[in-house]
XYZ file of C-alpha atoms in Angstrom:
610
model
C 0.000 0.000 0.000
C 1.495 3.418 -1.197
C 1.530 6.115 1.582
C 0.097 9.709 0.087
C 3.064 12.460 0.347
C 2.480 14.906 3.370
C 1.660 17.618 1.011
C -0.992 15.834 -1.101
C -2.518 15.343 2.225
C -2.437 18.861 3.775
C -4.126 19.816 0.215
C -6.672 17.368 0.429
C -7.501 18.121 4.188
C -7.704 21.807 2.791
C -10.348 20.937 -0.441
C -12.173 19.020 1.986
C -12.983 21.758 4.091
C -13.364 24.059 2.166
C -16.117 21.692 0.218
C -17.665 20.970 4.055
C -19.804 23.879 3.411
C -23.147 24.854 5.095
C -25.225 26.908 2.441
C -27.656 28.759 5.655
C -27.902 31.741 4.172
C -30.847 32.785 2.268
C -29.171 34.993 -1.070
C -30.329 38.650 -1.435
C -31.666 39.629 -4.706
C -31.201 43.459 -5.332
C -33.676 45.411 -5.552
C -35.276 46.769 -8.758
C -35.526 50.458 -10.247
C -37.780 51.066 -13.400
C -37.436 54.898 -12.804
C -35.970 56.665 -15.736
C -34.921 59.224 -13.290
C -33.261 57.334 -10.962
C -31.894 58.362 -8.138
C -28.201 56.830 -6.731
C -26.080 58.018 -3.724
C -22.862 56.387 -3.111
C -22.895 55.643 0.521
C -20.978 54.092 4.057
C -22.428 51.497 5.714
C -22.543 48.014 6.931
C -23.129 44.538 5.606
C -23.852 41.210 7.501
C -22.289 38.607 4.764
C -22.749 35.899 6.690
C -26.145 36.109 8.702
C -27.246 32.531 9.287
C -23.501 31.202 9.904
C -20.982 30.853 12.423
C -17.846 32.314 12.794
C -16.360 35.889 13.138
C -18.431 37.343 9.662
C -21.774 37.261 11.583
C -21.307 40.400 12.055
C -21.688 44.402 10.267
C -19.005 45.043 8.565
C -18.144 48.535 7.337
C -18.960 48.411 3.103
C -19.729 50.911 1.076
C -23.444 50.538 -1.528
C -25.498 52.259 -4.148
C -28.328 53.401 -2.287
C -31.817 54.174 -3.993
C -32.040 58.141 -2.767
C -36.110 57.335 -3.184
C -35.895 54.371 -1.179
C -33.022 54.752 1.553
C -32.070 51.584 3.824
C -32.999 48.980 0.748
C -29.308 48.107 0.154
C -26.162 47.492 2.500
C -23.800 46.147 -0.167
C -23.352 46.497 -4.256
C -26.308 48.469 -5.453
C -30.165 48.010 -6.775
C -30.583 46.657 -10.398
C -31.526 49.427 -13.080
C -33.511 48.545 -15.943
C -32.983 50.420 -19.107
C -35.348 50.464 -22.409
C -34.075 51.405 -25.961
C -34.504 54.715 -26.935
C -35.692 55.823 -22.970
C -34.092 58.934 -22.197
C -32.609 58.575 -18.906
C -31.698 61.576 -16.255
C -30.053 59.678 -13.892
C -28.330 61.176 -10.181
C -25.396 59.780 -8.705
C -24.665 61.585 -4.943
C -21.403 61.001 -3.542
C -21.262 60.609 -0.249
C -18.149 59.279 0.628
C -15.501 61.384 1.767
C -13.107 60.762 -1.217
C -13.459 60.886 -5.087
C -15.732 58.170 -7.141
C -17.141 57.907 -10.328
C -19.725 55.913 -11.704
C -19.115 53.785 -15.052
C -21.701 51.978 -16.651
C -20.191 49.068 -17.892
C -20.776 47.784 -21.072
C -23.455 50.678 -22.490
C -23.263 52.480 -25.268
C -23.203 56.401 -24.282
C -21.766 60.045 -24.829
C -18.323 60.395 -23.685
C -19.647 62.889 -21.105
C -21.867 60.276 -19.363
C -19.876 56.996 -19.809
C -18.719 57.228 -15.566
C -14.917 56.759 -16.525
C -11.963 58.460 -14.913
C -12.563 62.107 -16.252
C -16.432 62.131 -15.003
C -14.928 62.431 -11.337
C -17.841 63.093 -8.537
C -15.833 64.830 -5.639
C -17.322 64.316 -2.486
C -20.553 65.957 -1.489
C -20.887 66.442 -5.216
C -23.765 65.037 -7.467
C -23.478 63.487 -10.948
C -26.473 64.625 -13.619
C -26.050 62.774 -17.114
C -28.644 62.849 -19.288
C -28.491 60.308 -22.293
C -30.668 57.711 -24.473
C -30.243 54.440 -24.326
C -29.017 52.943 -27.328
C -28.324 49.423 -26.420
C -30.767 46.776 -26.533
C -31.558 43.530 -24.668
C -28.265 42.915 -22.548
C -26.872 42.599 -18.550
C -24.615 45.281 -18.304
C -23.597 46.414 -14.527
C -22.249 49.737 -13.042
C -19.628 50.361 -10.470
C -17.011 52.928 -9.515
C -14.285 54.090 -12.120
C -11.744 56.684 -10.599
C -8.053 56.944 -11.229
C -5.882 54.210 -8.664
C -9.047 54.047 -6.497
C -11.466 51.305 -8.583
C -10.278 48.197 -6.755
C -10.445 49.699 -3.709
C -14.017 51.035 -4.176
C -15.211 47.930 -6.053
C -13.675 45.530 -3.019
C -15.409 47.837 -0.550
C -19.593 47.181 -2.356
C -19.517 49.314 -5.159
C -21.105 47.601 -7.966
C -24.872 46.840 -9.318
C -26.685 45.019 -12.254
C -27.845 46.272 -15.243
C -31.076 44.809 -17.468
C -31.510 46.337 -20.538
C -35.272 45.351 -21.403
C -36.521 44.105 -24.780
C -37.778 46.350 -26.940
C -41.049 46.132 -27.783
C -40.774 47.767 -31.255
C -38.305 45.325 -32.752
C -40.348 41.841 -34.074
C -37.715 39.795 -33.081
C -36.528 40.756 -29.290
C -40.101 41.156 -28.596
C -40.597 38.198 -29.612
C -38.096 36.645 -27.124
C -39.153 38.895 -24.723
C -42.534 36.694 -24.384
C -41.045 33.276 -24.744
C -38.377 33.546 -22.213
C -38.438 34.038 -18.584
C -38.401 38.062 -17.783
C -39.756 38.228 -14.088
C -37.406 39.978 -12.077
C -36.739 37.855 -8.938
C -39.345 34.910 -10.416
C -37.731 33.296 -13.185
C -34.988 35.873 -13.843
C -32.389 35.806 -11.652
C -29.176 38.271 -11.216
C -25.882 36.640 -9.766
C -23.079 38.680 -9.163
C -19.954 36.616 -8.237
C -17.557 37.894 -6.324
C -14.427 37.343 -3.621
C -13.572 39.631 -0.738
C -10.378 39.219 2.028
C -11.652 40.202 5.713
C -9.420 41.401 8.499
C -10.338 40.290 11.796
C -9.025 42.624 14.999
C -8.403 39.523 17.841
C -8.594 42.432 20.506
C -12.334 43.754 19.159
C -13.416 41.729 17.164
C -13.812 43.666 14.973
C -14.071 42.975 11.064
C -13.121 45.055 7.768
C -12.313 44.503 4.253
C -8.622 44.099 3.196
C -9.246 46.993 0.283
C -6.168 47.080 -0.937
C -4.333 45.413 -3.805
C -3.932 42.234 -3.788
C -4.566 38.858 -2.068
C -3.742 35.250 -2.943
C -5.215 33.044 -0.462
C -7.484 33.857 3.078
C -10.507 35.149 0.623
C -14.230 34.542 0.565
C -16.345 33.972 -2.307
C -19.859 35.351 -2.392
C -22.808 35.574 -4.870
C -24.696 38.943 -4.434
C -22.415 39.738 -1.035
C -23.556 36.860 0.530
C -21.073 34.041 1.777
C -22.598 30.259 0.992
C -26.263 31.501 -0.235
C -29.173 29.690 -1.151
C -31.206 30.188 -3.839
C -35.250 29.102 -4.033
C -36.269 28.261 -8.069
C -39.614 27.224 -9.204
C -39.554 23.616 -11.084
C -40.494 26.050 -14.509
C -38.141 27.293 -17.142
C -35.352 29.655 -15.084
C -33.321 32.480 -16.745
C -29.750 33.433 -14.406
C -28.160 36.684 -15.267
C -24.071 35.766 -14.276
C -21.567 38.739 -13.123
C -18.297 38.244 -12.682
C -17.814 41.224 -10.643
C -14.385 40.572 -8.763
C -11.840 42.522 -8.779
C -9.191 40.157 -10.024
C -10.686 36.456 -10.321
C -11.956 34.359 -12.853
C -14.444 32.101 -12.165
C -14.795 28.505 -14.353
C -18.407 27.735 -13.453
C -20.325 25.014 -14.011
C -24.092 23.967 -13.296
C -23.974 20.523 -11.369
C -26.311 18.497 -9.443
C -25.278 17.067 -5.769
C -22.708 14.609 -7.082
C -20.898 17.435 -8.735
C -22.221 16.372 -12.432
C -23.096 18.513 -15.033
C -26.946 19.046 -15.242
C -27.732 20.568 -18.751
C -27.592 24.562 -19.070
C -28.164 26.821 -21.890
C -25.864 29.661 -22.710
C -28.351 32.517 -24.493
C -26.081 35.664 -24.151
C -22.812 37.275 -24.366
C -21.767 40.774 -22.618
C -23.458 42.872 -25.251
C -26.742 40.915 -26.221
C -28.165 37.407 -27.437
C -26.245 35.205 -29.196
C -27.620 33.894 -32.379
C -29.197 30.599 -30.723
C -29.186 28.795 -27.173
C -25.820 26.767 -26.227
C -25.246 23.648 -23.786
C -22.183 24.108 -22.504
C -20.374 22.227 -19.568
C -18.713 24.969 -17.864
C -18.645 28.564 -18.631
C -14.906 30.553 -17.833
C -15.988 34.184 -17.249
C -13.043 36.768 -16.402
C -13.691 39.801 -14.526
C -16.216 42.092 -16.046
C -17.824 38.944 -17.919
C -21.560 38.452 -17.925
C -23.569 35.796 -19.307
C -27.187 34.998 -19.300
C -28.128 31.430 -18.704
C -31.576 28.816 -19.151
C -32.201 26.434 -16.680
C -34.872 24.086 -17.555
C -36.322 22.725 -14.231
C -39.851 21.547 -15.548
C -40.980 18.392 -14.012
C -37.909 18.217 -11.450
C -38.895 16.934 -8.053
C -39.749 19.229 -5.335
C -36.279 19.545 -2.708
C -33.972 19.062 -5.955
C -30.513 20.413 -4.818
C -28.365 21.737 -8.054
C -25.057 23.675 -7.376
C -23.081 26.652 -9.348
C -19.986 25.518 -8.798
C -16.431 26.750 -9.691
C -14.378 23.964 -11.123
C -10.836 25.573 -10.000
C -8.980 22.868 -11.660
C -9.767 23.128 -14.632
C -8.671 26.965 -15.268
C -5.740 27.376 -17.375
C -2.482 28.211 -16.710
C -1.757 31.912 -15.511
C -5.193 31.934 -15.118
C -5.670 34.696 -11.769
C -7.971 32.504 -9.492
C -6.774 29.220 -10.031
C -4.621 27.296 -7.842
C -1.337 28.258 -8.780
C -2.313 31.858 -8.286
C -3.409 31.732 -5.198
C -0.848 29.750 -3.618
C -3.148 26.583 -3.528
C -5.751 28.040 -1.656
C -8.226 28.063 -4.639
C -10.023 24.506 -5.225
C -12.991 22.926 -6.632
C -15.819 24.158 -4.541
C -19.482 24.968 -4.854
C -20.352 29.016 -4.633
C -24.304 28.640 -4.495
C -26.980 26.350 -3.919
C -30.037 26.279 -5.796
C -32.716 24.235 -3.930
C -36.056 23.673 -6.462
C -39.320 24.566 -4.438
C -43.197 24.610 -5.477
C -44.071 27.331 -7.029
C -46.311 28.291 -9.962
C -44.734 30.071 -12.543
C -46.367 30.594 -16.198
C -46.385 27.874 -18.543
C -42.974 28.110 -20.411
C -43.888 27.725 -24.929
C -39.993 26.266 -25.310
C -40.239 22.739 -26.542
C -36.591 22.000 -27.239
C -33.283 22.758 -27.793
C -31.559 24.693 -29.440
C -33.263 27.568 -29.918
C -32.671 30.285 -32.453
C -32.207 34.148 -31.022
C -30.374 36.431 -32.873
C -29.566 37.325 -36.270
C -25.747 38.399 -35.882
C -25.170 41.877 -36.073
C -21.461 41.585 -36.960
C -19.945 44.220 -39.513
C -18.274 42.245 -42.704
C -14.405 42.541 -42.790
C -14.811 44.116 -46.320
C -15.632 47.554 -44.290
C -12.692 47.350 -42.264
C -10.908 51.132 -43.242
C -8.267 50.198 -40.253
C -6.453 47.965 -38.133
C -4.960 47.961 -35.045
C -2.406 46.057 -32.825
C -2.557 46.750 -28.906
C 0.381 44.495 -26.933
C 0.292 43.556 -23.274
C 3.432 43.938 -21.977
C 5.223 43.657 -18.722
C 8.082 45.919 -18.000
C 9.597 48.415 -15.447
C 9.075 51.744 -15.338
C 9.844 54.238 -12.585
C 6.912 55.442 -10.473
C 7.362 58.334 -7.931
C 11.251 56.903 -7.658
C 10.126 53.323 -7.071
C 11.315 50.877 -9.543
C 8.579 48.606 -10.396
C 8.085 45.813 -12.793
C 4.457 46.606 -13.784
C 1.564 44.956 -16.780
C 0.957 47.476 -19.421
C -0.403 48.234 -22.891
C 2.447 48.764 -25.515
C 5.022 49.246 -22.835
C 3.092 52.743 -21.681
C 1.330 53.569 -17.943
C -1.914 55.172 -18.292
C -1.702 59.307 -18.358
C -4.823 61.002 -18.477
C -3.583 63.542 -20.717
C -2.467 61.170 -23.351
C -4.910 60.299 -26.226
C -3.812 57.024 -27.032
C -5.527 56.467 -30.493
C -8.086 58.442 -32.212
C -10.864 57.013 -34.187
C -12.459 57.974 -37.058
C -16.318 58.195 -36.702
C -18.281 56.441 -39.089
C -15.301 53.696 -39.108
C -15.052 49.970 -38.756
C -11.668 49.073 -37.343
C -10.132 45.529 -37.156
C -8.301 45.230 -33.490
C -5.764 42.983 -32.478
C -4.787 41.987 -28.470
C -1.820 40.424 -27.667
C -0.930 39.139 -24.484
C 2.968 38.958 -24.148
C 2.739 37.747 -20.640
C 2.421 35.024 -18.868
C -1.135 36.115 -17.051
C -4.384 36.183 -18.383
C -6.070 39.671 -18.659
C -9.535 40.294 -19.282
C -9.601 42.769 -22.648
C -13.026 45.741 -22.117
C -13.506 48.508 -24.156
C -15.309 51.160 -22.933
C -18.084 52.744 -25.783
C -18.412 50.122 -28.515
C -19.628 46.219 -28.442
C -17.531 43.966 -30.873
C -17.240 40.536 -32.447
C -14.344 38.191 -31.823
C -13.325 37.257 -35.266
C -9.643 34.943 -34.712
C -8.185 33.741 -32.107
C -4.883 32.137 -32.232
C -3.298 30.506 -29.214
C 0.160 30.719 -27.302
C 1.065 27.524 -30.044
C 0.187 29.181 -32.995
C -2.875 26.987 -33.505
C -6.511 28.910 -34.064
C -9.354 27.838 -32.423
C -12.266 26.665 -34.416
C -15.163 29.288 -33.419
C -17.603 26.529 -33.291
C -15.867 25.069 -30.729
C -15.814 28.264 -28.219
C -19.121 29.703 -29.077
C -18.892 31.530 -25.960
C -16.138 34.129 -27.629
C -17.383 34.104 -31.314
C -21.435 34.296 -31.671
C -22.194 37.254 -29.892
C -21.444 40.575 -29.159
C -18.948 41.216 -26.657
C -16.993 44.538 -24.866
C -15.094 41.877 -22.362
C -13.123 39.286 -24.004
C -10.150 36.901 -21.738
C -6.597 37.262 -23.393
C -4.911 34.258 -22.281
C -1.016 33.941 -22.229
C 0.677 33.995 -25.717
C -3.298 34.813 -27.475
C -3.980 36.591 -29.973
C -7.443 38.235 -30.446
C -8.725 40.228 -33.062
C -12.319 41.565 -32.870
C -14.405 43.773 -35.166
C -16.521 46.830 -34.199
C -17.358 49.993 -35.925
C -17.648 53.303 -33.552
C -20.795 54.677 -35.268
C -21.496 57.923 -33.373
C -20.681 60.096 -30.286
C -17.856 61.810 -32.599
C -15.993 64.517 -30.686
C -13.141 67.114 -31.414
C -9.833 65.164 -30.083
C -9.829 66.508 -26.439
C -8.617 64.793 -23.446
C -12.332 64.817 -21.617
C -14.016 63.079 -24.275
C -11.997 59.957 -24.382
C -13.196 56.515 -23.572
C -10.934 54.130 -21.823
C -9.804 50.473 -22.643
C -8.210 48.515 -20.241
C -7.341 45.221 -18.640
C -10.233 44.640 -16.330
C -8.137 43.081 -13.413
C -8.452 46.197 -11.317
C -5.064 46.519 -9.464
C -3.585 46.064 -12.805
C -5.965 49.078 -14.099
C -5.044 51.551 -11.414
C -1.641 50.439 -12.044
C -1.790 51.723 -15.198
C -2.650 49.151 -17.602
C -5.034 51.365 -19.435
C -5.317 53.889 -22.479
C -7.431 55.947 -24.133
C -9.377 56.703 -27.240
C -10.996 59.294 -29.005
C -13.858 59.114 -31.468
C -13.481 61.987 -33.643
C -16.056 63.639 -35.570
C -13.646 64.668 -38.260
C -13.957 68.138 -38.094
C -10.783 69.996 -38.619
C -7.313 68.700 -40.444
C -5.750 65.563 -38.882
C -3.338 66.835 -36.386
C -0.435 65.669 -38.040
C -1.205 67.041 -41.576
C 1.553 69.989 -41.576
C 2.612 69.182 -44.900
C 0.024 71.376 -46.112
C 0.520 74.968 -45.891
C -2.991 76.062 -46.813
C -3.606 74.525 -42.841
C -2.132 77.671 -41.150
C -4.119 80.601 -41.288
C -2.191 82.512 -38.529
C 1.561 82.780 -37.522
C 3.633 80.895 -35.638
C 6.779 80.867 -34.585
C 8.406 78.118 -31.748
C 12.043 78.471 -30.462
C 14.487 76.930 -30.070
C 13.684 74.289 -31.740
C 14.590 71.104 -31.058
C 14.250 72.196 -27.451
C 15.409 70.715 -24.342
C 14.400 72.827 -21.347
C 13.399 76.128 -22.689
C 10.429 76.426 -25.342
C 8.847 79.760 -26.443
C 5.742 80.391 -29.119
C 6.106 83.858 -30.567
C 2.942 85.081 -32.296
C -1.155 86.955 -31.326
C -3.446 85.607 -29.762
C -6.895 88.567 -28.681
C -8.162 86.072 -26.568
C -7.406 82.850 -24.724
C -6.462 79.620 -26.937
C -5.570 76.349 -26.958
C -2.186 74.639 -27.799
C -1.954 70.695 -28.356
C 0.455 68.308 -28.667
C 0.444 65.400 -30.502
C 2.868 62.698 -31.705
C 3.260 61.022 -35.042
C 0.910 58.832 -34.345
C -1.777 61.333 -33.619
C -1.760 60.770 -30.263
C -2.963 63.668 -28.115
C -0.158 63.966 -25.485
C -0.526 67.519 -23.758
C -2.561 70.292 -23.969
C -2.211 73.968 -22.482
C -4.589 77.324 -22.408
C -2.620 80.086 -23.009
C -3.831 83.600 -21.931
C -4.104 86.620 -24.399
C -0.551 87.647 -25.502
C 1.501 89.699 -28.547
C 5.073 88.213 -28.869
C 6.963 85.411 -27.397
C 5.269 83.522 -24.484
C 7.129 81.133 -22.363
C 6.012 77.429 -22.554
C 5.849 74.516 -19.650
C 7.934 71.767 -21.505
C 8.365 69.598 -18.609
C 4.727 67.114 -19.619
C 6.368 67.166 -23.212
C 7.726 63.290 -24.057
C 11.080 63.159 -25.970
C 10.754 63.097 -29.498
C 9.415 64.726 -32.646
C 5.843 66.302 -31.988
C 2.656 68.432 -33.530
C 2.156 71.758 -32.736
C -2.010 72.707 -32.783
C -2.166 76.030 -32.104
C -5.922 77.267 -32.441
C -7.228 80.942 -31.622
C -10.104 83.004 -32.227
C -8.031 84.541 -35.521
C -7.221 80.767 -36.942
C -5.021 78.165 -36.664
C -1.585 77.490 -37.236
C 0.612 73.834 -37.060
C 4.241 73.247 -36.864
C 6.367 70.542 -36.178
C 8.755 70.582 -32.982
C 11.260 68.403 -31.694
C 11.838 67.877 -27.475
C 15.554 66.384 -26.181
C 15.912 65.352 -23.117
């Protein structure tokens, strides 16, 4: 008889209690707004995520929640669910009431620069938030949670985040249609799950207990489903729709639908991110990375009353570099079940689906003949110096995020062709703030490409969140059909890897959409351009750099690269002559000179040494 090694037992004593779980806790389901004037104020105070258990997390914990301003008290954690209609005109409030600055992004929609919630819409505390916008998106679970500059893990780990259900419109044959054939009752037979982890500090000499809010944790975590720890979940024996959230801050989740043995029970996949896909999908397992949602059918018709079924998250079975697997997270991660779902009597409406597969959605994916651009954006891993510390940090194209950079500017009207690839050795989740796109390749660290049919989950449907394993490549499609702007620093939309330490560590960038008004930035070749003159001295400059010309009233100077990158901008007062310039923000290298005042314009090309 073999004897098991010492540390295939110590894991083993681990997975099995960590799998000795008592699911006591009834789940919360957050509560609904159908006002299009919704009301939101971002709020302290405390959350019990652990009611009906033992141990030190019985307790109120300090948290911070979206609170319905019409309806105070309703939520202690995350946020209430908003439901959106196409073409509703929404004039939406978001109070902050935290002592430091927030913002509020709503993840995955389709809005004006001005009310997309990213890190240039900042709400400073005691401040309130107004956007007013239509909803152009249609049929999707979107969500909404906290975007400011170095502080959206922190606020995210703390509550910050809600559900979003973008109704069916009645108006269009097809999703209305769907709308009356598949489950739609908000808290009935339409569930939202929002999957999460949290790491609690306990204070031995109070008692007390917080959340570990800042970056990073491998191991000592607790997973919850709508901020409760080991929920259970009530479902009529009728046709059941579950909206899944991967709202952590750096985890993936592989999950899988299983019955008490831990075998799959049968589960149909209906939508992506961004919408429907074009029919149903049974799929064993789904991998969703941070940011991820999917939609889900469960088909409980005829099972017996006191049925347990499990969501559980098959750990092994995540790929390598993977964040939330076991290597990860120093071994503490295993195969374990996150919710139970227990199958009770009651009456729900008779369901009209007969069978699988069912058809959805015609794809909406642009052809690649209308592609007028492509891009290549590289995730990289390199060291850069950060106020004098040396650190080896993730990044696109080997630059840190600077919210006065323009990163790449987009021509509206345009379909563009965009490439991802991940030079690292970690997964990171790919989202793109603005747009919804369609994974066309993908081509793995070996060079092979994976057969779409094979990973419907990535190729039929519309997506703004997409995994980039180690060594991928993945090209997508979209076209950026409105909300042009001029190229200005405030009316960018961020992309970014959606592992939030690595965002506020700078693994972001920006993008403009612009509305084409104007010469390109970078078209100097063309006298006819300048209307006005300009003079800049020296030039190449190195610390010294002087514009000599008339301005009657204040202007505005930009930089760009070669690229046509926006990389600084300045507002210069009224002047006649030579005016001293602030070259310090300028990067190294040749750069565009847009010099625009009430009289005209004038370009020129400068060069900075350093």
């Amino acid at each position: 008889m073999k004897t098991l090694p010492l540390k295939f037992l110590f894991f083993l004593l681990i997975s099995t209690a960590l799998n000795a779980q008592e699911f006591v806790n009834p789940i919360q389901i957050p509560p609904l707004i159908k006002d299009d004037a919704y009301q939101l104020n971002v709020i302290e105070t405390q959350h019990n995520f652990n009611p009906m258990g033992t141990g030190p997390l019985n307790t109120m914990v300090p948290t911070f929640a979206f609170e319905d301003a019409k309806n105070p008290g309703t939520t202690s954690i995350l946020g209430p669910t908003l439901t959106w209609g196409f073409q509703r005109q929404l004039t939406p409030t978001v109070t902050n009431m935290l002592n430091e600055v927030t913002t509020c992004h709503w993840h995955g929609a389709h809005v004006p620069q001005f009310a997309d919630g990213g890190p240039h819409q900042r709400i400073m505390p005691g401040d309130t938030w107004r956007p007013a916008f239509e909803v152009k998106d249609k049929s999707a679970t979107m969500w909404y949670h906290p975007h400011a500059m170095g502080l959206t893990y922190e606020h995210v780990q703390m509550g910050l985040s809600g559900m979003i259900i973008v109704e069916d419109p009645v108006n269009d044959p097809i999703l209305s249609f769907l709308h009356d054939v598949l489950p739609t009752d908000y808290g009935v037979d339409d569930f939202p799950l929002i999957f999460q982890t949290k790491k609690f500090n306990v204070d031995d000499s109070t008692g007390q207990v917080t959340i570990q809010a800042e970056q990073g944790f491998k191991k000592d975590y607790e997973y919850m489903v709508n901020g409760i720890i080991d929920p259970v979940l009530e479902l009529p024996n009728g046709m059941i729709r579950l909206r899944l959230l991967n709202g952590d801050g750096k985890f993936s989740f592989n999950l899988a639908f299983t019955d008490e043995a831990g075998d799959p029970i049968p589960a149909q996949m209906l939508a992506t991110d961004a919408g429907y896909m074009t029919r149903t999908h049974q799929l064993p397992e789904i991998l969703m990375a941070p940011g991820e949602r999917t939609e889900w059918l469960l088909d409980l018709r005829g099972t017996t009353v006191g049925t347990v079924l499990y969501v559980r998250n098959n750990v092994s079975r995540l790929p390598d570099g993977i964040i939330g697997n076991s290597t990860t997270t120093q071994g503490y991660a295993v195969d374990r079940n996150l919710l139970k779902l227990v199958v009770v009597d009651r009456p729900l409406p008779s369901s009209p689906i007969i069978a699988f597969p069912i058809n959805l959605l015609p794809s909406e994916q642009p052809p690649i003949s209308q592609v007028s651009r492509e891009r290549l954006k590289t995730f990289r891993q390199d060291t850069f110096i950060v106020n004098d510390d040396t650190l080896n940090l993730f990044n696109i194209d080997s630059v840190l995020m600077n919210m006065m950079v323009v990163n790449d500017v987009v021509r509206l009207d345009s379909t563009e062709l965009w490439t991802i690839d991940n030079q690292t050795a970690i997964g990171h989740p790919w989202h793109i703030h603005d747009i919804h796109f369609w994974v066309t390749k993908i081509t793995d660290a070996n060079g092979i490409d994976l057969a779409p049919g094979d990973y419907p989950e990535l190729f039929d449907g519309p997506k703004d969140n997409v995994l980039v394993q180690p060594g991928w490549k993945v090209s997508y499609i979209t076209t950026f059909s409105d909300y042009g702007t001029e190229i200005q620093f405030d009316s960018s939309y961020m992309y970014h890897c959606h592992i939030l330490p690595h965002e506020d560590r700078g693994m972001m960038g920006q993008f403009v959409v612009w509305n084409g008004l104007g010469d390109p930035p970078t078209s100097v070749a063309d006298p006819e351009v300048s209307t006005i003159a300009m003079t800049v001295f020296p030039n190449p400059a190195r610390d010294l750099l002087y514009l000599d010309g008339r301005s009657s009233g204040p202007s505005t100077l930009r930089f760009f690269d070669l690229q046509g990158r926006l990389v600084h901008q300045m507002l210069l007062p009224a002047f006649d002559g030579a005016i001293e310039l602030d070259s310090a923000p300028l990067p190294p290298g040749m750069l565009v000179m847009d010099w625009q005042t009430k009289e005209g314009r004038a370009l020129t090309k400068v060069v900075i040494q350093r």
